[in-house]
Coordinates of C-alpha atoms in Angstrom, one line a residue:
M987 CA -63.5 -34.7 -50.2
K988 CA -61.9 -37.7 -48.5
M989 CA -58.6 -36.9 -50.2
K990 CA -58.8 -33.3 -48.9
R991 CA -59.5 -34.6 -45.3
L992 CA -56.6 -37.0 -45.6
A993 CA -54.3 -34.3 -46.9
L994 CA -55.3 -32.0 -44.0
Y995 CA -54.8 -34.9 -41.5
L996 CA -51.3 -35.6 -42.8
L997 CA -50.5 -31.8 -42.7
V998 CA -51.6 -31.6 -39.1
C999 CA -49.5 -34.7 -38.2
L1000 CA -46.5 -33.2 -39.9
V1001 CA -46.9 -29.9 -38.0
S1002 CA -47.4 -31.9 -34.8
L1003 CA -44.3 -34.0 -35.4
S1004 CA -42.3 -30.9 -36.3
A1005 CA -43.4 -29.2 -33.1
K1006 CA -42.5 -32.2 -31.0
A1007 CA -39.1 -32.4 -32.7
G1008 CA -38.5 -28.8 -31.9
D1009 CA -39.7 -29.3 -28.4
R1010 CA -37.4 -32.3 -28.0
E1011 CA -34.4 -30.3 -29.3
A1012 CA -35.1 -27.5 -26.9
R1013 CA -35.3 -29.9 -24.0
Q1014 CA -32.1 -31.6 -25.0
A1015 CA -30.3 -28.3 -25.3
M1016 CA -31.6 -27.3 -21.8
R1017 CA -30.4 -30.5 -20.3
R1018 CA -26.9 -30.4 -21.9
A1019 CA -26.4 -26.7 -20.9
T1020 CA -27.5 -27.3 -17.4
Q1021 CA -25.3 -30.3 -16.9
Y1022 CA -22.3 -28.3 -18.0
M1023 CA -23.2 -25.4 -15.7
M1024 CA -23.9 -27.6 -12.7
D1025 CA -21.1 -30.1 -13.2
V1026 CA -18.3 -27.9 -14.7
A1027 CA -18.9 -24.2 -14.2
S1028 CA -20.4 -24.2 -10.7
Y1029 CA -18.4 -24.6 -7.5
K1030 CA -20.4 -27.0 -5.2
G1031 CA -23.6 -25.6 -6.7
G1032 CA -22.6 -21.9 -6.6
F1033 CA -21.9 -19.5 -9.4
V1034 CA -20.2 -16.2 -10.2
W1035 CA -21.1 -14.0 -13.2
S1036 CA -18.7 -15.1 -15.8
Y1037 CA -15.8 -17.5 -16.5
L1038 CA -13.0 -17.8 -19.0
P1039 CA -13.2 -21.1 -20.9
D1040 CA -10.2 -22.5 -19.1
Y1041 CA -11.4 -21.2 -15.7
S1042 CA -8.1 -19.3 -15.2
R1043 CA -10.1 -16.2 -14.3
Q1044 CA -13.7 -15.6 -13.3
W1045 CA -15.8 -12.6 -12.2
G1046 CA -18.7 -11.6 -10.0
E1047 CA -19.0 -7.8 -9.7
L1048 CA -15.3 -8.0 -9.3
E1049 CA -12.8 -10.7 -10.2
A1050 CA -13.4 -13.8 -8.0
W1051 CA -11.5 -16.8 -7.0
R1052 CA -12.5 -20.3 -8.1
T1053 CA -13.8 -21.3 -4.7
M1054 CA -16.0 -18.2 -4.4
V1055 CA -19.8 -18.1 -4.7
W1056 CA -21.5 -14.8 -5.8
L1057 CA -25.0 -13.9 -4.5
Q1058 CA -25.6 -10.6 -6.4
S1059 CA -27.5 -11.0 -9.7
P1060 CA -27.1 -12.6 -12.1
S1061 CA -25.6 -15.5 -10.1
T1062 CA -26.4 -18.3 -7.6
P1063 CA -30.0 -17.5 -6.5
D1064 CA -31.0 -16.5 -10.0
V1065 CA -29.8 -19.9 -11.3
G1066 CA -31.8 -21.6 -8.6
Q1067 CA -34.9 -19.8 -9.6
L1068 CA -34.3 -20.7 -13.2
L1069 CA -33.9 -24.4 -12.4
L1070 CA -37.2 -24.4 -10.6
D1071 CA -38.7 -22.8 -13.8
A1072 CA -37.2 -25.6 -15.9
Y1073 CA -38.6 -28.1 -13.5
H1074 CA -42.1 -26.7 -13.8
A1075 CA -41.8 -26.5 -17.6
T1076 CA -40.5 -30.0 -18.1
G1077 CA -41.5 -32.0 -15.1
D1078 CA -38.0 -33.4 -15.0
E1079 CA -36.8 -34.1 -11.4
Y1080 CA -33.3 -33.5 -12.5
Y1081 CA -33.9 -29.7 -12.5
Y1082 CA -35.4 -29.9 -9.0
D1083 CA -32.4 -31.9 -7.7
C1084 CA -30.1 -29.2 -9.2
A1085 CA -32.1 -26.5 -7.6
C1086 CA -31.7 -28.3 -4.3
R1087 CA -27.9 -28.3 -4.8
V1088 CA -28.0 -24.6 -5.3
A1089 CA -30.1 -24.1 -2.2
R1090 CA -27.7 -26.1 -0.1
C1091 CA -24.9 -24.0 -1.4
I1092 CA -26.7 -20.8 -0.5
I1093 CA -27.4 -22.2 3.0
H1094 CA -23.7 -22.9 3.4
G1095 CA -23.0 -19.2 2.8
Q1096 CA -25.8 -18.1 5.2
L1097 CA -24.2 -16.1 8.1
P1098 CA -25.1 -16.9 11.8
C1099 CA -27.3 -13.7 11.8
G1100 CA -29.5 -15.2 9.0
G1101 CA -28.5 -13.0 6.1
W1102 CA -25.8 -13.1 3.4
N1103 CA -22.9 -11.0 2.2
Y1104 CA -22.3 -10.2 -1.5
M1105 CA -20.3 -13.5 -1.8
F1106 CA -18.6 -16.1 0.2
D1107 CA -15.6 -18.4 -0.2
Y1108 CA -15.9 -22.1 0.3
E1109 CA -12.3 -22.3 1.3
S1110 CA -12.4 -20.2 4.5
E1111 CA -13.3 -16.9 6.0
E1112 CA -9.6 -16.1 6.0
T1113 CA -9.5 -16.4 2.2
T1114 CA -12.4 -14.0 2.0
K1115 CA -10.5 -11.5 4.1
K1116 CA -7.5 -11.9 1.9
W1117 CA -9.7 -11.2 -1.2
Y1118 CA -11.0 -8.0 0.5
A1119 CA -7.5 -6.9 1.3
T1120 CA -6.3 -7.3 -2.3
I1121 CA -8.8 -7.3 -5.2
G1122 CA -11.6 -5.6 -3.1
R1123 CA -9.2 -3.1 -1.6
Q1124 CA -8.0 -1.9 -5.0
A1125 CA -11.5 -1.5 -6.7
W1126 CA -11.4 2.2 -6.9
R1127 CA -15.1 2.9 -7.6
L1128 CA -16.5 -0.1 -5.7
E1129 CA -15.9 1.2 -2.2
E1130 CA -18.3 -1.3 -0.6
F1131 CA -15.6 -4.0 -1.3
Q1132 CA -12.7 -2.1 0.2
H1133 CA -13.5 -3.1 3.7
Y1134 CA -14.4 -6.5 5.2
Y1135 CA -17.3 -6.2 7.7
G1136 CA -18.1 -9.9 8.2
N1137 CA -21.8 -9.1 8.5
A1138 CA -24.7 -9.4 6.0
T1139 CA -26.0 -6.9 3.4
F1140 CA -29.3 -5.9 1.9
D1141 CA -27.4 -4.0 -0.8
D1142 CA -27.9 -5.2 -4.4
E1143 CA -30.6 -7.6 -3.1
A1144 CA -28.0 -10.2 -2.0
T1145 CA -29.9 -11.2 1.1
M1146 CA -33.3 -10.7 -0.5
H1147 CA -32.6 -12.9 -3.5
C1148 CA -31.2 -15.7 -1.4
S1149 CA -34.2 -15.5 1.0
E1150 CA -36.7 -15.4 -1.9
F1151 CA -35.2 -18.5 -3.5
L1152 CA -35.3 -20.4 -0.2
L1153 CA -38.9 -19.4 0.2
R1154 CA -39.8 -20.7 -3.2
I1155 CA -37.9 -24.0 -3.0
Y1156 CA -39.4 -24.7 0.4
L1157 CA -42.9 -24.0 -0.9
E1158 CA -42.2 -26.5 -3.8
K1159 CA -42.3 -29.6 -1.7
K1160 CA -42.3 -28.3 1.9
D1161 CA -38.9 -30.0 2.4
P1162 CA -37.9 -29.5 6.1
E1163 CA -34.2 -29.3 4.9
F1164 CA -34.9 -25.8 3.7
H1165 CA -37.3 -24.6 6.4
A1166 CA -34.8 -23.8 9.2
A1167 CA -32.7 -21.7 6.9
L1168 CA -35.8 -19.9 5.6
Q1169 CA -36.9 -19.1 9.2
R1170 CA -33.4 -17.8 10.0
A1171 CA -33.7 -15.5 7.0
I1172 CA -37.1 -14.2 8.0
G1173 CA -35.8 -13.7 11.5
F1174 CA -32.9 -11.6 10.1
F1175 CA -35.3 -9.3 8.2
L1176 CA -37.3 -8.8 11.4
Q1177 CA -34.4 -8.4 13.8
S1178 CA -32.6 -5.9 11.6
Q1179 CA -35.6 -3.6 11.1
Y1180 CA -35.4 -0.3 12.9
S1181 CA -38.3 0.8 15.2
N1182 CA -39.1 3.5 12.6
G1183 CA -39.7 0.8 10.0
G1184 CA -36.6 1.2 7.9
W1185 CA -33.6 -1.0 7.4
P1186 CA -29.8 -0.4 7.4
Q1187 CA -27.7 -1.4 4.5
R1188 CA -25.8 -3.9 6.6
Y1189 CA -26.6 -5.9 9.8
P1190 CA -25.6 -6.6 12.5
L1191 CA -24.8 -2.9 12.9
M1192 CA -21.2 -1.9 12.6
Y1193 CA -19.6 1.6 12.6
N1194 CA -15.9 0.7 12.1
H1195 CA -15.3 2.0 8.6
P1196 CA -15.3 5.8 8.5
F1197 CA -14.1 6.8 5.1
R1198 CA -12.3 10.0 3.9
G1199 CA -13.6 11.9 6.9
Q1200 CA -17.2 10.7 6.6
A1201 CA -19.0 8.4 9.1
D1202 CA -19.6 4.8 8.3
Y1203 CA -22.8 4.9 6.3
S1204 CA -23.7 1.1 6.5
S1205 CA -26.1 1.7 9.5
F1206 CA -28.1 4.5 7.8
V1207 CA -31.8 3.9 6.9
T1208 CA -31.4 2.9 3.3
I1209 CA -33.5 3.2 0.2
N1210 CA -30.6 3.0 -2.3
D1211 CA -30.8 -0.1 -4.5
G1212 CA -34.3 -0.6 -3.3
V1213 CA -33.4 -1.9 0.2
I1214 CA -36.6 -1.0 2.0
P1215 CA -39.0 -1.7 -1.0
H1216 CA -37.4 -5.1 -1.7
N1217 CA -37.5 -6.1 2.0
I1218 CA -41.2 -5.2 2.0
D1219 CA -41.6 -7.4 -1.1
F1220 CA -40.0 -10.4 0.5
L1221 CA -42.0 -10.1 3.8
T1222 CA -45.2 -9.7 1.8
Q1223 CA -44.3 -12.9 -0.1
C1224 CA -43.9 -14.7 3.2
Y1225 CA -47.2 -13.2 4.5
T1226 CA -49.1 -14.3 1.4
S1227 CA -47.6 -17.8 1.2
L1228 CA -46.7 -19.0 4.7
G1229 CA -49.7 -17.6 6.6
M1230 CA -47.4 -15.5 8.9
E1231 CA -49.9 -13.0 10.3
E1232 CA -47.2 -11.5 12.5
L1233 CA -45.5 -10.0 9.4
K1234 CA -48.3 -7.6 8.7
E1235 CA -47.2 -5.0 11.3
P1236 CA -43.5 -4.9 10.1
I1237 CA -44.7 -4.6 6.5
L1238 CA -47.0 -1.7 7.1
K1239 CA -44.5 0.0 9.4
A1240 CA -41.9 -0.2 6.6
M1241 CA -44.4 1.2 4.0
H1242 CA -45.2 4.1 6.3
C1243 CA -41.6 4.7 6.8
L1244 CA -41.0 5.0 3.1
R1245 CA -43.9 7.4 2.8
D1246 CA -42.7 9.6 5.7
L1247 CA -39.1 9.8 4.4
Q1248 CA -40.3 12.3 1.8
Q1249 CA -38.8 15.7 2.5
P1250 CA -40.9 18.8 2.8
L1251 CA -41.3 21.5 0.1
P1252 CA -39.5 23.0 -1.7
L1253 CA -37.3 19.8 -2.0
A1254 CA -40.2 17.3 -1.6
G1255 CA -38.3 14.3 -2.8
W1256 CA -36.5 11.3 -1.3
A1257 CA -32.9 10.7 -0.5
D1258 CA -31.0 7.4 -0.9
Q1259 CA -30.2 7.1 2.8
Y1260 CA -31.0 8.8 6.1
T1261 CA -29.4 9.2 9.5
V1262 CA -31.3 7.0 12.0
D1263 CA -32.1 9.4 14.8
D1264 CA -33.5 12.3 12.8
L1265 CA -34.2 10.7 9.4
K1266 CA -32.4 13.5 7.5
P1267 CA -30.7 12.9 4.2
A1268 CA -27.2 11.3 4.6
H1269 CA -24.2 10.4 2.5
A1270 CA -23.0 7.0 1.4
R1271 CA -20.0 6.3 -0.9
S1272 CA -17.7 9.1 -2.0
Y1273 CA -19.7 9.6 -5.1
E1274 CA -23.1 9.4 -3.3
P1275 CA -23.3 12.8 -1.5
R1276 CA -25.8 13.8 1.1
A1277 CA -28.6 14.8 -1.2
V1278 CA -32.2 14.6 -2.3
N1279 CA -32.1 12.3 -5.3
T1280 CA -34.4 12.9 -8.3
G1281 CA -34.0 9.4 -9.6
T1282 CA -34.9 7.9 -6.2
T1283 CA -37.8 10.4 -6.1
I1284 CA -39.2 9.0 -9.3
S1285 CA -38.9 5.4 -8.1
M1286 CA -40.6 6.4 -4.8
I1287 CA -43.5 8.1 -6.6
R1288 CA -44.1 4.8 -8.4
Q1289 CA -43.7 2.9 -5.1
M1290 CA -46.4 5.1 -3.4
L1291 CA -48.7 4.3 -6.3
D1292 CA -48.1 0.6 -5.8
Y1293 CA -48.8 0.9 -2.1
Y1294 CA -52.0 2.7 -2.7
R1295 CA -53.1 -0.1 -5.1
L1296 CA -52.1 -2.7 -2.5
T1297 CA -53.8 -1.1 0.5
G1298 CA -56.3 1.5 -0.6
D1299 CA -54.7 3.9 1.8
K1300 CA -54.9 7.4 0.3
S1301 CA -52.1 8.7 2.4
Y1302 CA -49.6 7.1 -0.1
L1303 CA -50.9 9.5 -2.8
Q1304 CA -50.9 12.7 -0.8
G1305 CA -47.2 13.5 -1.3
I1306 CA -47.0 12.7 -5.0
P1307 CA -48.1 16.2 -6.3
R1308 CA -45.4 17.8 -4.2
A1309 CA -42.8 15.3 -5.4
I1310 CA -43.6 16.1 -9.0
Q1311 CA -43.5 19.8 -8.3
F1312 CA -40.0 19.3 -6.8
L1313 CA -38.8 17.5 -10.0
E1314 CA -40.1 20.3 -12.2
S1315 CA -38.3 22.9 -10.0
Q1316 CA -35.0 21.2 -10.8
Q1317 CA -35.3 21.2 -14.6
L1318 CA -32.0 22.0 -16.4
P1319 CA -31.8 23.7 -19.8
S1320 CA -32.7 21.2 -22.5
E1321 CA -29.7 22.3 -24.6
W1322 CA -27.4 20.8 -21.9
V1323 CA -28.5 17.3 -23.1
T1324 CA -26.6 17.7 -26.4
Q1325 CA -23.7 19.7 -24.8
L1326 CA -23.1 17.0 -22.2
G1327 CA -23.4 14.2 -24.7
R1328 CA -26.6 12.7 -23.3
R1329 CA -29.3 10.7 -25.1
P1330 CA -32.0 12.9 -26.7
L1331 CA -35.0 13.6 -24.5
G1332 CA -38.4 11.9 -25.3
E1333 CA -41.7 13.8 -25.6
G1334 CA -42.6 15.3 -22.2
D1335 CA -39.1 14.5 -20.7
I1336 CA -37.2 17.0 -18.6
F1337 CA -33.5 16.9 -17.8
L1338 CA -32.5 16.9 -14.1
P1339 CA -29.5 16.9 -11.8
R1340 CA -29.4 13.6 -10.0
F1341 CA -28.3 15.0 -6.7
V1342 CA -29.8 18.2 -5.0
N1343 CA -28.2 19.8 -2.0
P1344 CA -30.8 19.4 0.8
D1345 CA -29.6 22.7 2.4
N1346 CA -29.9 25.1 -0.5
G1347 CA -31.6 23.3 -3.4
Q1348 CA -28.5 23.6 -5.7
P1349 CA -27.5 20.7 -8.0
I1350 CA -24.5 18.6 -6.9
Y1351 CA -22.2 17.2 -9.6
V1352 CA -19.6 14.4 -9.0
H1353 CA -16.1 14.3 -10.4
R1354 CA -12.9 12.5 -9.7
K1355 CA -9.2 12.9 -10.1
G1356 CA -6.2 10.5 -9.7
S1357 CA -5.9 7.0 -11.1
N1358 CA -6.4 4.5 -8.3
V1359 CA -7.4 4.0 -4.6
V1360 CA -4.1 5.5 -3.3
N1361 CA -4.0 8.7 -5.2
G1362 CA -7.7 9.0 -6.4
E1363 CA -10.4 11.2 -5.0
Y1364 CA -14.0 11.9 -5.7
Y1365 CA -15.2 15.4 -5.2
T1366 CA -18.4 17.4 -5.8
D1367 CA -19.1 20.9 -7.1
T1368 CA -21.7 22.8 -9.1
I1369 CA -20.0 22.3 -12.5
P1370 CA -22.0 19.9 -14.8
E1371 CA -19.2 19.3 -17.3
G1372 CA -16.8 16.4 -16.8
T1373 CA -18.8 14.3 -14.3
I1374 CA -18.0 10.7 -13.7
A1375 CA -19.1 8.1 -16.2
H1376 CA -19.9 5.2 -13.9
Y1377 CA -22.5 6.9 -11.8
S1378 CA -24.5 9.6 -13.7
S1379 CA -25.0 13.0 -12.1
F1380 CA -28.1 13.5 -14.3
Y1381 CA -31.6 12.0 -14.6
V1382 CA -34.6 12.3 -16.8
A1383 CA -38.2 12.5 -15.7
N1384 CA -41.6 12.8 -17.4
P1385 CA -43.9 14.8 -15.1
A1386 CA -46.9 14.4 -17.4
A1387 CA -46.6 10.6 -17.3
L1388 CA -46.3 10.7 -13.5
R1389 CA -49.4 12.8 -13.2
Q1390 CA -51.3 10.5 -15.5
A1391 CA -50.3 7.5 -13.4
L1392 CA -51.5 9.5 -10.3
R1393 CA -54.9 10.2 -12.0
E1394 CA -55.3 6.6 -12.9
A1395 CA -54.6 5.5 -9.3
E1396 CA -57.0 8.2 -7.9
A1397 CA -59.8 6.8 -10.1
L1398 CA -59.6 3.5 -8.3
D1399 CA -62.1 2.9 -5.5
P1400 CA -60.2 2.7 -2.2
Q1401 CA -62.8 0.6 -0.6
V1402 CA -62.5 -2.0 -3.3
L1403 CA -58.7 -1.9 -3.0
Q1404 CA -59.0 -2.3 0.8
R1405 CA -61.4 -5.2 0.5
N1406 CA -59.3 -7.0 -2.1
S1407 CA -55.9 -6.3 -0.4
P1408 CA -53.7 -9.4 0.1
L1409 CA -52.7 -7.8 3.4
N1410 CA -56.2 -8.3 4.8
K1411 CA -55.3 -11.8 5.9
A1412 CA -52.2 -13.9 5.8
A1413 CA -52.5 -16.9 3.5
M1414 CA -51.0 -20.2 2.7
S1415 CA -50.1 -20.9 -0.9
G1416 CA -48.6 -23.6 -3.1
P1417 CA -45.5 -23.5 -5.2
Q1418 CA -44.8 -20.7 -7.7
D1419 CA -44.8 -21.9 -11.2
Y1420 CA -42.4 -19.4 -12.8
Y1421 CA -40.1 -16.8 -11.6
Y1422 CA -39.0 -15.4 -15.0
R1423 CA -42.4 -14.3 -16.2
Q1424 CA -41.5 -10.9 -17.7
P1425 CA -38.5 -10.0 -19.9
S1426 CA -35.7 -8.5 -18.0
E1427 CA -34.4 -5.0 -18.6
M1428 CA -31.6 -6.6 -20.6
Q1429 CA -34.0 -8.5 -22.7
R1430 CA -36.0 -5.4 -23.4
R1431 CA -33.0 -3.6 -24.6
L1432 CA -31.6 -6.4 -26.8
P1433 CA -33.3 -8.4 -29.5
M1434 CA -34.5 -11.8 -28.2
P1435 CA -32.6 -14.6 -30.1
K1436 CA -34.5 -17.2 -32.0
V1437 CA -34.9 -20.6 -30.3
E1438 CA -33.2 -22.4 -33.2
D1439 CA -30.3 -20.0 -33.0
I1440 CA -29.9 -20.7 -29.3
I1441 CA -29.9 -24.4 -29.8
A1442 CA -27.4 -24.2 -32.7
S1443 CA -25.1 -22.0 -30.7
L1444 CA -24.6 -24.6 -27.9
D1445 CA -21.2 -26.1 -28.5
S1446 CA -20.1 -29.7 -28.2
E1447 CA -19.3 -29.3 -24.5
G1448 CA -22.7 -27.9 -23.7
R1449 CA -21.6 -24.2 -23.4
W1450 CA -23.0 -21.0 -24.7
L1451 CA -19.9 -18.9 -25.2
S1452 CA -20.5 -15.2 -25.4
V1453 CA -18.7 -11.9 -25.0
F1454 CA -18.7 -10.7 -21.4
N1455 CA -20.2 -7.4 -20.4
Q1456 CA -17.1 -6.5 -18.3
I1457 CA -13.7 -7.7 -17.3
S1458 CA -11.0 -6.2 -15.1
H1459 CA -7.2 -5.7 -14.8
P1460 CA -5.5 -8.6 -13.0
Y1461 CA -4.7 -7.7 -9.4
K1462 CA -1.2 -6.5 -8.7
P1463 CA -0.2 -4.6 -5.5
I1464 CA 0.2 -0.8 -5.7
P1465 CA 3.8 0.1 -5.1
A1466 CA 4.6 1.7 -1.7
T1467 CA 6.2 4.5 -3.6
M1468 CA 2.9 5.6 -5.2
P1469 CA 2.2 9.3 -4.4
T1470 CA -1.0 9.7 -2.3
E1471 CA -2.2 12.7 -4.3
S1472 CA -2.7 13.4 -8.0
D1473 CA -4.2 16.1 -10.1
D1474 CA -4.5 13.8 -13.1
H1475 CA -8.1 14.1 -14.5
S1476 CA -7.6 11.8 -17.4
Y1477 CA -9.4 8.9 -15.7
G1478 CA -12.3 11.2 -14.5
Q1479 CA -14.8 10.0 -17.1
R1480 CA -13.5 6.5 -17.6
M1481 CA -15.0 3.3 -16.1
V1482 CA -11.7 2.2 -14.7
G1483 CA -8.4 3.8 -13.5
D1484 CA -4.9 2.7 -14.1
E1485 CA -3.4 -0.8 -14.2
Y1486 CA -3.8 -1.1 -10.4
D1487 CA -7.5 -0.5 -10.4
T1488 CA -9.4 -3.8 -10.1
S1489 CA -12.8 -2.2 -10.9
P1490 CA -14.5 -3.8 -14.0
Y1491 CA -14.7 -2.0 -17.3
E1492 CA -16.6 -2.6 -20.5
N1493 CA -15.4 -5.6 -22.6
R1494 CA -16.0 -6.0 -26.4
S1495 CA -13.9 -9.0 -27.2
V1496 CA -13.2 -11.5 -24.4
K1497 CA -15.6 -14.5 -24.6
G1498 CA -16.4 -17.2 -22.1
I1499 CA -19.2 -18.8 -20.0
S1500 CA -21.7 -16.2 -18.8
T1501 CA -24.2 -17.0 -16.2
R1502 CA -26.4 -14.3 -17.6
T1503 CA -26.3 -15.8 -21.1
Y1504 CA -27.2 -19.2 -19.7
I1505 CA -30.2 -17.8 -17.8
W1506 CA -31.3 -15.7 -20.8
N1507 CA -31.1 -18.6 -23.2
M1508 CA -32.8 -21.0 -20.8
V1509 CA -35.6 -18.6 -20.3
A1510 CA -36.2 -18.5 -24.1
L1511 CA -36.2 -22.3 -24.3
I1512 CA -38.5 -22.7 -21.4
S1513 CA -40.8 -20.1 -22.9
S1514 CA -40.9 -22.1 -26.2
I1515 CA -41.8 -25.3 -24.4
R1516 CA -44.6 -23.6 -22.4
H1517 CA -46.1 -22.0 -25.5
K1518 CA -46.4 -25.4 -27.1
E1519 CA -48.3 -26.9 -24.2

């Protein structure tokens, strides 16, 4: 019996030593990778999306210059959040110090209004303007980069993610170094909110970029890319962590605005943006026509369910049956799925047009012709074939699943929800342990690598080299002799136009340093450490 106990004891010791060794290797890999990213890849604590190994080229959503810092995900604020996660998992102050470097970089890029643009350039504002006039100007499909406003944007969560990270790092140790910038950011959210509760895409308001005969859309009340919902999320985080009771009214006003932006029957969905004075559906980019959007409608149904669970206010549920009825009314023939080369439908799914004309209820399909910003043009019609590839004209909904979610919400006691609502009283909270709690959409689609493979793939310099998702043509000026019109449809369903188009396109071979890969691998290593605690 003693020999059995001794053998069991030795086995436990060996397992423990093995786990500690694995834990040590994971920590070492995390430290080496982070040192490389902070000391070599970053520019003064800021990041873009991807870099060639020799740093001769780098990219955010578009190609960037070495002195530029990108704020759209996955980039600078995401790395900051990851570093705080690493700090909580390891207790190593090195990661907190690195997170502070990232925060200082983000503060450097904060505009006087309190918000942020998609990116900034450490060199000067003049170099940023030059970038917009060259690389940005020739990005055919990314029209938001073809004009330099000089103001801040809520688009792609650029301002929200920077603000969210500043909130978290301030809560970590209540360092006054970060407090003033956080307060400016909160002030930006409040100042830019319309009296109707919505927000524009950009602020301070500007109207100086009418495009192809359409009014400048950047001042419109915006849902697209989750502007209003994400702004509500950030203010709610501040309300529940900083004790700012004054934020309750703007939060509820914004939630009511989202609820009330639903259109009446028979097109009882939501649009992506609305004109400010009458809250009617409005246009945005050339391939985002004035329309009721079925994809946005699905998102808003789920948002209304969330707001009911948050508040117990049944008014958030009242429009959902009409929204589902609208989706069902737009169902396209199921055989179109195969004919148009789309993925097969799942059980209960219906195939829909993405855009619906708010005047007559007819589908709107988006096409393009030409090859670059000079001769290219987006246009809409009622023909479903040959639509653009980079922004789908179709969507899939599952009405049965939406109705089931509604039934589950209706089964909840509104009085209990109201009593337990975090919006009842502003609160003060401590630091947030982890930001990356749930797998990202990318992680759900792709198999999670094994920890030992992640450690083994770290090279001698501390890099995880991987194939980029996208690259782009190097910038070269479009000749002045380029015709301004073209009937060429050969680029209509491609991600990118001709050699002058700086828009990114899918990459299958070029490898380098990817901020996304660094974040993803670090999340896996942090998770392995946490599970051994």
